[in-house]
Coordinates of C-alpha atoms in Angstrom, one line a residue:
M240 CA -115.0 -62.8 -137.1
T241 CA -118.2 -60.9 -138.0
D242 CA -118.2 -57.1 -138.5
D243 CA -120.2 -56.7 -135.3
A244 CA -117.8 -59.0 -133.4
L245 CA -114.8 -57.0 -134.7
R246 CA -116.4 -53.7 -133.7
K247 CA -117.1 -55.0 -130.2
A248 CA -113.5 -56.3 -129.9
R249 CA -112.2 -52.9 -130.8
E250 CA -114.5 -51.1 -128.4
D251 CA -113.7 -53.6 -125.6
A252 CA -110.0 -52.8 -126.2
G253 CA -110.8 -49.1 -125.5
Y254 CA -111.1 -47.7 -129.1
R255 CA -114.1 -45.5 -129.8
I256 CA -115.2 -45.5 -133.4
L257 CA -116.3 -42.1 -134.6
S258 CA -117.1 -43.1 -138.2
S259 CA -116.4 -45.9 -140.6
E260 CA -116.6 -45.5 -144.4
M261 CA -116.0 -47.9 -147.2
V262 CA -113.7 -45.9 -149.6
Y263 CA -112.9 -48.6 -152.2
K264 CA -114.2 -52.0 -153.2
N265 CA -113.6 -54.6 -155.9
P266 CA -114.2 -58.4 -155.9
W267 CA -110.9 -59.1 -154.1
T268 CA -110.2 -56.1 -151.8
A269 CA -112.1 -53.4 -149.9
V270 CA -110.6 -50.5 -148.1
R271 CA -112.4 -48.9 -145.2
E272 CA -111.4 -45.8 -143.3
D273 CA -112.2 -45.6 -139.6
K274 CA -111.9 -42.4 -137.6
I275 CA -111.3 -43.4 -134.0
I276 CA -110.4 -42.3 -130.5
H277 CA -107.4 -44.3 -129.2
P278 CA -107.7 -45.8 -125.7
G279 CA -105.4 -42.9 -124.5
G280 CA -107.9 -40.3 -125.8
K281 CA -106.1 -39.2 -129.0
E282 CA -107.9 -39.0 -132.3
G283 CA -106.7 -41.3 -135.0
L284 CA -107.4 -42.8 -138.4
Y285 CA -107.1 -46.4 -139.6
G286 CA -107.2 -47.4 -143.2
I287 CA -108.2 -51.1 -143.2
V288 CA -107.7 -53.5 -146.1
E289 CA -110.5 -56.1 -146.0
R290 CA -109.8 -59.4 -147.8
G291 CA -111.3 -62.8 -147.6
P292 CA -109.6 -65.8 -146.0
F293 CA -106.8 -67.6 -147.8
A294 CA -105.0 -70.9 -147.6
V295 CA -101.2 -71.5 -147.9
I296 CA -100.0 -75.0 -148.5
M297 CA -96.6 -76.6 -148.0
P298 CA -96.6 -79.7 -150.4
V299 CA -94.0 -82.3 -149.2
H300 CA -93.4 -85.4 -151.4
A301 CA -92.6 -88.8 -150.0
D302 CA -89.0 -88.3 -150.9
G303 CA -88.8 -85.0 -149.0
R304 CA -89.0 -82.7 -152.0
V305 CA -91.0 -79.5 -151.5
T306 CA -93.1 -78.0 -154.4
L307 CA -92.8 -74.3 -154.9
V308 CA -94.5 -71.9 -157.3
Q309 CA -93.1 -68.8 -158.8
Q310 CA -95.1 -66.0 -160.3
F311 CA -94.8 -62.3 -161.0
R312 CA -96.2 -60.2 -158.2
Y313 CA -97.4 -57.0 -159.7
P314 CA -97.4 -54.8 -156.6
V315 CA -93.6 -55.4 -155.9
G316 CA -92.6 -55.9 -159.6
K317 CA -90.8 -59.2 -159.0
R318 CA -91.1 -62.9 -159.5
L319 CA -91.3 -64.6 -156.2
W320 CA -90.9 -68.2 -155.1
E321 CA -93.7 -69.2 -152.8
F322 CA -95.8 -72.0 -151.5
P323 CA -99.1 -72.5 -153.4
M324 CA -101.7 -70.1 -151.8
G325 CA -104.8 -68.2 -152.6
M326 CA -108.3 -67.1 -151.9
W327 CA -111.6 -67.6 -153.5
E328 CA -113.2 -64.2 -153.9
T329 CA -116.5 -65.8 -155.1
R330 CA -116.6 -68.2 -152.2
P331 CA -115.4 -66.4 -149.1
D332 CA -117.3 -68.8 -146.9
A333 CA -115.6 -71.9 -148.3
E334 CA -114.1 -74.3 -145.8
A335 CA -110.4 -73.8 -145.3
E336 CA -109.6 -77.4 -146.2
A337 CA -111.6 -77.2 -149.5
L338 CA -109.8 -73.9 -150.3
A339 CA -106.4 -75.5 -149.7
L340 CA -107.1 -78.6 -151.8
G341 CA -108.5 -76.4 -154.6
E342 CA -105.6 -73.9 -154.6
L343 CA -103.0 -76.8 -154.6
R344 CA -104.7 -78.5 -157.5
E345 CA -105.2 -75.2 -159.4
E346 CA -101.7 -74.0 -159.1
T347 CA -99.6 -77.2 -159.2
G348 CA -101.8 -80.0 -160.4
L349 CA -101.1 -81.8 -157.1
R350 CA -103.7 -83.8 -155.3
A351 CA -103.1 -84.4 -151.6
G352 CA -104.0 -87.7 -149.9
E353 CA -103.3 -86.1 -146.5
L354 CA -103.8 -82.4 -145.5
I355 CA -102.9 -81.3 -142.0
H356 CA -104.0 -77.9 -140.7
A357 CA -101.0 -76.4 -139.0
G358 CA -102.5 -73.1 -137.8
T359 CA -103.6 -69.7 -138.8
L360 CA -101.9 -66.4 -139.4
Y361 CA -102.7 -62.8 -140.4
Q362 CA -101.2 -61.2 -143.4
G363 CA -100.4 -57.6 -142.3
A364 CA -102.5 -57.4 -139.1
G365 CA -101.5 -53.8 -138.8
Y366 CA -103.5 -52.9 -141.9
S367 CA -105.5 -55.9 -143.0
T368 CA -108.2 -58.2 -141.8
Q369 CA -107.0 -61.1 -144.0
E370 CA -106.6 -64.4 -142.2
G371 CA -104.8 -67.4 -143.6
H372 CA -104.9 -71.1 -142.9
V373 CA -101.6 -73.0 -143.1
F374 CA -101.6 -76.6 -144.3
L375 CA -99.1 -79.3 -144.8
A376 CA -99.9 -81.5 -147.8
R377 CA -98.6 -85.1 -148.1
N378 CA -99.3 -88.3 -150.1
L379 CA -99.2 -86.2 -153.3
I380 CA -100.3 -87.3 -156.7
R381 CA -99.4 -85.1 -159.7
G382 CA -102.1 -84.2 -162.2
E383 CA -102.7 -81.3 -164.5
A384 CA -102.8 -77.7 -163.1
E385 CA -106.1 -75.8 -163.5
R386 CA -104.8 -72.2 -163.4
E387 CA -106.7 -69.1 -163.8
A388 CA -105.7 -66.7 -166.6
S389 CA -103.9 -64.5 -164.1
E390 CA -101.7 -67.4 -163.2
A391 CA -100.5 -68.2 -166.8
D392 CA -96.9 -67.2 -166.0
M393 CA -96.7 -69.5 -163.0
V394 CA -93.7 -71.9 -162.8
V395 CA -93.9 -75.0 -160.6
R396 CA -90.6 -76.5 -159.2
D397 CA -89.9 -79.4 -156.9
V398 CA -86.8 -78.9 -154.8
S399 CA -85.1 -81.0 -152.2
F400 CA -85.6 -79.9 -148.6
A401 CA -81.9 -78.8 -148.4
E402 CA -82.4 -76.7 -151.5
F403 CA -85.6 -75.2 -150.0
E404 CA -83.7 -74.2 -146.9
R405 CA -80.8 -72.8 -148.9
M406 CA -83.2 -70.7 -150.9
I407 CA -84.4 -69.2 -147.6
V408 CA -80.9 -68.6 -146.2
E409 CA -79.7 -66.9 -149.5
G410 CA -82.8 -64.7 -149.8
E411 CA -84.3 -66.4 -152.8
I412 CA -87.6 -67.0 -150.9
T413 CA -88.8 -63.6 -149.5
C414 CA -92.6 -64.2 -149.4
M415 CA -93.6 -63.5 -145.8
V416 CA -96.5 -65.9 -145.9
T417 CA -94.4 -68.8 -147.2
L418 CA -91.8 -68.1 -144.5
A419 CA -94.3 -67.8 -141.7
A420 CA -96.2 -71.0 -142.9
F421 CA -92.9 -72.9 -142.9
A422 CA -92.1 -71.7 -139.4
Q423 CA -95.5 -72.8 -138.1
I424 CA -95.3 -76.2 -139.7
R425 CA -91.7 -76.8 -138.4
A426 CA -92.5 -75.4 -134.9
R427 CA -95.3 -77.9 -134.6
G428 CA -93.0 -80.8 -135.5
L429 CA -94.8 -81.7 -138.7
I430 CA -91.6 -81.8 -140.7

């Protein structure tokens, strides 16, 4: 959604924007502070994290195994098991399918013969504009990963579907995006 369309949607919902100021920006993230009047008349403040679109991919092999990646997530200080995912800060206008295929290849070395768009989701809609596209990847061929320097510590692991579900149940997979993507794919009957 464009900035003008977002502003109109907020105003149509009864919010009056008193001021909007970009307070921080780097190639990946921007933070904007909006001073507003809520629909009920009370003054308020929103700190909004602006990030480009991302893709999250559930790679499922012909034998039912699922490919996961694990990497250190600096903000939370932990290594997390996740589906491959990412954004292209230099190409925020890239097609979601191209982004998904690129991130899958970059992180895992997998090439998908079939890519199914399973829906969209928002990562932290209470504070962020970032929209994600959920994909199921099948007919996979393994090649070499093409990781960025920041992904050098990444581990790739293929697990059975039963092992994947066990990891969820036992709290080994705690990535909200991975869990939400899995829920969308399953709810649509794609797996």
